């Protein structure tokens, strides 16, 4: 092997390691920051739970928050690049430079998760949001229910979980019923 080839392979390997470190650090920062940010707007949280579905079987929920207006079901998507998706598309596409991939429209799964929570919480308002990382750009419009973490935080005030207002205290019995209905995988 010539010295030029060895240098090129070494530089290629170094670039690959640097890219992997950058991606790992960004993902780790996202995963570490998000729970703290969501804790600031919620009185209680349930994470990584499984609930019975309305029709049959079970459904996994990443995160459920007790917030000032009721209960918020949260799904997160950690993607970077231009996201092309709409309410009617079956698959959404992410393009980031040379990289391109598709994933199923996440709205339907979110609607199923919200329905499973509503099945347990009959008198508490339940909403759902798809939180995309700040690296995601919706260049052709933002589909229903999609927000960035900054947009979500702007919708809710910072709360003190030790002193919920009367409206939130009224939801506590049903929140506890939700926690009892939840199965931890």
PDB file of C-alpha atoms in Angstrom:
ATOM      1  CA  UNK A   1       0.000   0.000   0.000  1.00  0.00           C
ATOM      2  CA  UNK A   2       1.338   3.409  -0.925  1.00  0.00           C
ATOM      3  CA  UNK A   3       1.801   6.122   1.712  1.00  0.00           C
ATOM      4  CA  UNK A   4      -0.883   8.277   0.002  1.00  0.00           C
ATOM      5  CA  UNK A   5      -3.473   5.514   0.317  1.00  0.00           C
ATOM      6  CA  UNK A   6      -2.591   4.974   3.972  1.00  0.00           C
ATOM      7  CA  UNK A   7      -2.981   8.715   4.690  1.00  0.00           C
ATOM      8  CA  UNK A   8      -6.314   8.841   2.812  1.00  0.00           C
ATOM      9  CA  UNK A   9      -7.673   5.839   4.710  1.00  0.00           C
ATOM     10  CA  UNK A  10      -6.470   7.320   8.007  1.00  0.00           C
ATOM     11  CA  UNK A  11      -8.083  10.693   7.274  1.00  0.00           C
ATOM     12  CA  UNK A  12     -11.302   8.989   6.200  1.00  0.00           C
ATOM     13  CA  UNK A  13     -11.369   7.042   9.444  1.00  0.00           C
ATOM     14  CA  UNK A  14     -10.714  10.193  11.455  1.00  0.00           C
ATOM     15  CA  UNK A  15     -13.544  12.045   9.716  1.00  0.00           C
ATOM     16  CA  UNK A  16     -15.895   9.108  10.379  1.00  0.00           C
ATOM     17  CA  UNK A  17     -14.988   9.126  14.082  1.00  0.00           C
ATOM     18  CA  UNK A  18     -15.508  12.899  14.340  1.00  0.00           C
ATOM     19  CA  UNK A  19     -18.913  12.675  12.634  1.00  0.00           C
ATOM     20  CA  UNK A  20     -19.954   9.817  14.938  1.00  0.00           C
ATOM     21  CA  UNK A  21     -18.901  11.828  18.011  1.00  0.00           C
ATOM     22  CA  UNK A  22     -20.826  14.906  16.864  1.00  0.00           C
ATOM     23  CA  UNK A  23     -23.983  12.853  16.222  1.00  0.00           C
ATOM     24  CA  UNK A  24     -23.630  11.037  19.548  1.00  0.00           C
ATOM     25  CA  UNK A  25     -23.135  14.300  21.487  1.00  0.00           C
ATOM     26  CA  UNK A  26     -26.106  15.976  19.782  1.00  0.00           C
ATOM     27  CA  UNK A  27     -28.367  13.004  20.506  1.00  0.00           C
ATOM     28  CA  UNK A  28     -27.139  12.772  24.127  1.00  0.00           C
ATOM     29  CA  UNK A  29     -27.698  16.505  24.675  1.00  0.00           C
ATOM     30  CA  UNK A  30     -31.222  16.173  23.218  1.00  0.00           C
ATOM     31  CA  UNK A  31     -32.060  13.197  25.425  1.00  0.00           C
ATOM     32  CA  UNK A  32     -30.660  14.847  28.553  1.00  0.00           C
ATOM     33  CA  UNK A  33     -32.228  18.255  28.016  1.00  0.00           C
ATOM     34  CA  UNK A  34     -35.709  17.217  26.921  1.00  0.00           C
ATOM     35  CA  UNK A  35     -36.780  15.537  30.191  1.00  0.00           C
ATOM     36  CA  UNK A  36     -35.712  18.598  32.192  1.00  0.00           C
ATOM     37  CA  UNK A  37     -37.557  20.941  29.842  1.00  0.00           C
ATOM     38  CA  UNK A  38     -40.731  18.868  29.963  1.00  0.00           C
ATOM     39  CA  UNK A  39     -40.501  18.531  33.747  1.00  0.00           C
ATOM     40  CA  UNK A  40     -40.610  22.326  33.939  1.00  0.00           C
ATOM     41  CA  UNK A  41     -44.107  22.421  32.394  1.00  0.00           C
ATOM     42  CA  UNK A  42     -45.613  19.319  34.019  1.00  0.00           C
ATOM     43  CA  UNK A  43     -46.913  18.410  37.434  1.00  0.00           C
ATOM     44  CA  UNK A  44     -46.269  14.698  36.922  1.00  0.00           C
ATOM     45  CA  UNK A  45     -44.885  12.374  34.242  1.00  0.00           C
ATOM     46  CA  UNK A  46     -45.233   8.763  33.196  1.00  0.00           C
ATOM     47  CA  UNK A  47     -42.569   7.492  30.824  1.00  0.00           C
ATOM     48  CA  UNK A  48     -42.093   4.266  28.939  1.00  0.00           C
ATOM     49  CA  UNK A  49     -45.488   2.808  29.805  1.00  0.00           C
ATOM     50  CA  UNK A  50     -47.815   0.401  28.035  1.00  0.00           C
ATOM     51  CA  UNK A  51     -51.613   0.772  28.018  1.00  0.00           C
ATOM     52  CA  UNK A  52     -54.388  -1.431  26.668  1.00  0.00           C
ATOM     53  CA  UNK A  53     -55.583  -0.254  23.246  1.00  0.00           C
ATOM     54  CA  UNK A  54     -59.208   0.584  22.576  1.00  0.00           C
ATOM     55  CA  UNK A  55     -59.668  -2.271  20.101  1.00  0.00           C
ATOM     56  CA  UNK A  56     -57.242  -4.978  21.233  1.00  0.00           C
ATOM     57  CA  UNK A  57     -53.689  -5.426  22.330  1.00  0.00           C
ATOM     58  CA  UNK A  58     -51.445  -2.864  23.952  1.00  0.00           C
ATOM     59  CA  UNK A  59     -49.689   0.339  22.933  1.00  0.00           C
ATOM     60  CA  UNK A  60     -46.387   1.822  24.141  1.00  0.00           C
ATOM     61  CA  UNK A  61     -46.269   5.476  25.207  1.00  0.00           C
ATOM     62  CA  UNK A  62     -42.960   7.313  25.408  1.00  0.00           C
ATOM     63  CA  UNK A  63     -44.142  10.076  27.690  1.00  0.00           C
ATOM     64  CA  UNK A  64     -47.382  11.280  29.271  1.00  0.00           C
ATOM     65  CA  UNK A  65     -47.465  14.591  31.129  1.00  0.00           C
ATOM     66  CA  UNK A  66     -49.943  16.073  33.587  1.00  0.00           C
ATOM     67  CA  UNK A  67     -50.036  19.732  32.538  1.00  0.00           C
ATOM     68  CA  UNK A  68     -52.148  22.739  33.451  1.00  0.00           C
ATOM     69  CA  UNK A  69     -54.832  21.970  30.853  1.00  0.00           C
ATOM     70  CA  UNK A  70     -55.044  18.208  31.384  1.00  0.00           C
ATOM     71  CA  UNK A  71     -52.886  15.398  30.044  1.00  0.00           C
ATOM     72  CA  UNK A  72     -50.406  15.645  27.189  1.00  0.00           C
ATOM     73  CA  UNK A  73     -49.178  12.572  25.291  1.00  0.00           C
ATOM     74  CA  UNK A  74     -45.731  13.236  23.810  1.00  0.00           C
ATOM     75  CA  UNK A  75     -43.876  11.428  21.038  1.00  0.00           C
ATOM     76  CA  UNK A  76     -40.375  12.601  20.156  1.00  0.00           C
ATOM     77  CA  UNK A  77     -38.554  12.447  16.846  1.00  0.00           C
ATOM     78  CA  UNK A  78     -34.822  13.112  16.819  1.00  0.00           C
ATOM     79  CA  UNK A  79     -34.083  13.903  13.187  1.00  0.00           C
ATOM     80  CA  UNK A  80     -31.969  16.515  11.447  1.00  0.00           C
ATOM     81  CA  UNK A  81     -32.632  17.918   8.017  1.00  0.00           C
ATOM     82  CA  UNK A  82     -35.559  18.877   5.850  1.00  0.00           C
ATOM     83  CA  UNK A  83     -38.675  16.914   6.800  1.00  0.00           C
ATOM     84  CA  UNK A  84     -41.323  16.440   4.154  1.00  0.00           C
ATOM     85  CA  UNK A  85     -44.582  15.224   5.632  1.00  0.00           C
ATOM     86  CA  UNK A  86     -48.237  16.098   5.787  1.00  0.00           C
ATOM     87  CA  UNK A  87     -51.441  14.916   7.409  1.00  0.00           C
ATOM     88  CA  UNK A  88     -52.340  12.828   4.352  1.00  0.00           C
ATOM     89  CA  UNK A  89     -48.952  11.285   3.526  1.00  0.00           C
ATOM     90  CA  UNK A  90     -48.375   7.689   4.630  1.00  0.00           C
ATOM     91  CA  UNK A  91     -44.598   8.157   4.814  1.00  0.00           C
ATOM     92  CA  UNK A  92     -42.550  11.187   5.712  1.00  0.00           C
ATOM     93  CA  UNK A  93     -39.091  11.830   4.283  1.00  0.00           C
ATOM     94  CA  UNK A  94     -36.015  13.416   5.853  1.00  0.00           C
ATOM     95  CA  UNK A  95     -33.276  14.784   3.621  1.00  0.00           C
ATOM     96  CA  UNK A  96     -30.029  15.878   5.220  1.00  0.00           C
ATOM     97  CA  UNK A  97     -27.351  16.526   2.640  1.00  0.00           C
ATOM     98  CA  UNK A  98     -26.628  13.223   0.927  1.00  0.00           C
ATOM     99  CA  UNK A  99     -28.652  11.248   3.473  1.00  0.00           C
ATOM    100  CA  UNK A 100     -32.313  10.480   2.804  1.00  0.00           C
ATOM    101  CA  UNK A 101     -34.692   8.215   4.705  1.00  0.00           C
ATOM    102  CA  UNK A 102     -38.401   7.715   5.208  1.00  0.00           C
ATOM    103  CA  UNK A 103     -40.483   6.748   8.198  1.00  0.00           C
ATOM    104  CA  UNK A 104     -44.202   6.073   8.664  1.00  0.00           C
ATOM    105  CA  UNK A 105     -46.410   9.111   9.295  1.00  0.00           C
ATOM    106  CA  UNK A 106     -46.181   9.383  13.114  1.00  0.00           C
ATOM    107  CA  UNK A 107     -49.555  11.091  13.502  1.00  0.00           C
ATOM    108  CA  UNK A 108     -51.604   7.897  13.346  1.00  0.00           C
ATOM    109  CA  UNK A 109     -49.560   6.274  16.120  1.00  0.00           C
ATOM    110  CA  UNK A 110     -49.916   9.440  18.217  1.00  0.00           C
ATOM    111  CA  UNK A 111     -53.700   9.429  17.690  1.00  0.00           C
ATOM    112  CA  UNK A 112     -53.791   5.788  18.853  1.00  0.00           C
ATOM    113  CA  UNK A 113     -51.792   6.694  21.964  1.00  0.00           C
ATOM    114  CA  UNK A 114     -54.098   9.624  22.755  1.00  0.00           C
ATOM    115  CA  UNK A 115     -57.128   7.332  22.312  1.00  0.00           C
ATOM    116  CA  UNK A 116     -55.646   4.776  24.727  1.00  0.00           C
ATOM    117  CA  UNK A 117     -55.149   7.484  27.357  1.00  0.00           C
ATOM    118  CA  UNK A 118     -58.662   8.870  26.765  1.00  0.00           C
ATOM    119  CA  UNK A 119     -60.039   5.376  27.322  1.00  0.00           C
ATOM    120  CA  UNK A 120     -58.702   5.524  30.894  1.00  0.00           C
ATOM    121  CA  UNK A 121     -59.209   9.252  31.546  1.00  0.00           C
ATOM    122  CA  UNK A 122     -62.793   9.871  30.569  1.00  0.00           C
ATOM    123  CA  UNK A 123     -63.222  13.325  32.153  1.00  0.00           C
ATOM    124  CA  UNK A 124     -59.738  14.820  31.717  1.00  0.00           C
ATOM    125  CA  UNK A 125     -58.779  16.693  28.538  1.00  0.00           C
ATOM    126  CA  UNK A 126     -56.104  14.736  26.624  1.00  0.00           C
ATOM    127  CA  UNK A 127     -53.971  16.153  23.813  1.00  0.00           C
ATOM    128  CA  UNK A 128     -50.999  14.819  21.891  1.00  0.00           C
ATOM    129  CA  UNK A 129     -47.894  16.401  20.367  1.00  0.00           C
ATOM    130  CA  UNK A 130     -45.061  15.208  18.158  1.00  0.00           C
ATOM    131  CA  UNK A 131     -41.896  16.994  19.282  1.00  0.00           C
ATOM    132  CA  UNK A 132     -39.171  17.220  16.651  1.00  0.00           C
ATOM    133  CA  UNK A 133     -35.609  18.202  17.500  1.00  0.00           C
ATOM    134  CA  UNK A 134     -34.420  21.652  16.587  1.00  0.00           C
ATOM    135  CA  UNK A 135     -32.444  20.114  13.704  1.00  0.00           C
ATOM    136  CA  UNK A 136     -35.683  19.282  11.864  1.00  0.00           C
ATOM    137  CA  UNK A 137     -36.948  21.793   9.307  1.00  0.00           C
ATOM    138  CA  UNK A 138     -40.439  21.553   7.818  1.00  0.00           C
ATOM    139  CA  UNK A 139     -39.958  23.413   4.567  1.00  0.00           C
ATOM    140  CA  UNK A 140     -43.372  22.637   3.042  1.00  0.00           C
ATOM    141  CA  UNK A 141     -45.538  23.345   6.097  1.00  0.00           C
ATOM    142  CA  UNK A 142     -45.916  21.851   9.539  1.00  0.00           C
ATOM    143  CA  UNK A 143     -48.395  18.971   9.912  1.00  0.00           C
ATOM    144  CA  UNK A 144     -51.020  18.946  12.668  1.00  0.00           C
ATOM    145  CA  UNK A 145     -49.703  18.187  16.146  1.00  0.00           C
ATOM    146  CA  UNK A 146     -46.036  18.758  15.243  1.00  0.00           C
ATOM    147  CA  UNK A 147     -44.032  21.188  17.388  1.00  0.00           C
ATOM    148  CA  UNK A 148     -40.468  21.919  18.349  1.00  0.00           C
ATOM    149  CA  UNK A 149     -39.597  21.843  22.027  1.00  0.00           C
ATOM    150  CA  UNK A 150     -39.360  25.640  22.006  1.00  0.00           C
ATOM    151  CA  UNK A 151     -42.886  25.933  20.581  1.00  0.00           C
ATOM    152  CA  UNK A 152     -44.233  23.509  23.178  1.00  0.00           C
ATOM    153  CA  UNK A 153     -42.536  25.347  26.036  1.00  0.00           C
ATOM    154  CA  UNK A 154     -44.041  28.608  24.768  1.00  0.00           C
ATOM    155  CA  UNK A 155     -47.525  27.059  25.006  1.00  0.00           C
ATOM    156  CA  UNK A 156     -47.173  26.117  28.692  1.00  0.00           C
ATOM    157  CA  UNK A 157     -45.984  28.038  31.726  1.00  0.00           C
ATOM    158  CA  UNK A 158     -43.283  26.766  34.054  1.00  0.00           C
ATOM    159  CA  UNK A 159     -44.956  25.065  37.002  1.00  0.00           C
ATOM    160  CA  UNK A 160     -44.184  24.054  40.556  1.00  0.00           C
ATOM    161  CA  UNK A 161     -45.189  20.388  40.847  1.00  0.00           C
ATOM    162  CA  UNK A 162     -45.376  20.706  44.644  1.00  0.00           C
ATOM    163  CA  UNK A 163     -48.289  23.139  44.458  1.00  0.00           C
ATOM    164  CA  UNK A 164     -50.648  22.370  41.602  1.00  0.00           C
ATOM    165  CA  UNK A 165     -53.616  24.690  41.144  1.00  0.00           C
ATOM    166  CA  UNK A 166     -57.140  23.443  41.986  1.00  0.00           C
ATOM    167  CA  UNK A 167     -57.874  22.506  38.342  1.00  0.00           C
ATOM    168  CA  UNK A 168     -54.863  20.194  38.248  1.00  0.00           C
ATOM    169  CA  UNK A 169     -55.623  18.765  41.703  1.00  0.00           C
ATOM    170  CA  UNK A 170     -59.066  17.846  40.330  1.00  0.00           C
ATOM    171  CA  UNK A 171     -57.318  15.652  37.733  1.00  0.00           C
ATOM    172  CA  UNK A 172     -55.130  13.835  40.285  1.00  0.00           C
ATOM    173  CA  UNK A 173     -57.498  10.911  41.013  1.00  0.00           C
ATOM    174  CA  UNK A 174     -57.765  10.095  37.308  1.00  0.00           C
ATOM    175  CA  UNK A 175     -54.011  10.606  36.839  1.00  0.00           C
ATOM    176  CA  UNK A 176     -53.434   8.018  39.556  1.00  0.00           C
ATOM    177  CA  UNK A 177     -55.900   5.694  37.770  1.00  0.00           C
ATOM    178  CA  UNK A 178     -53.823   6.126  34.614  1.00  0.00           C
ATOM    179  CA  UNK A 179     -50.661   5.259  36.545  1.00  0.00           C
ATOM    180  CA  UNK A 180     -52.356   2.122  37.908  1.00  0.00           C
ATOM    181  CA  UNK A 181     -53.578   1.106  34.433  1.00  0.00           C
ATOM    182  CA  UNK A 182     -50.081   1.519  33.016  1.00  0.00           C
ATOM    183  CA  UNK A 183     -47.890  -1.518  32.588  1.00  0.00           C
ATOM    184  CA  UNK A 184     -44.163  -0.995  32.764  1.00  0.00           C
ATOM    185  CA  UNK A 185     -42.375  -3.138  30.173  1.00  0.00           C
TER     186      UNK A 185
END
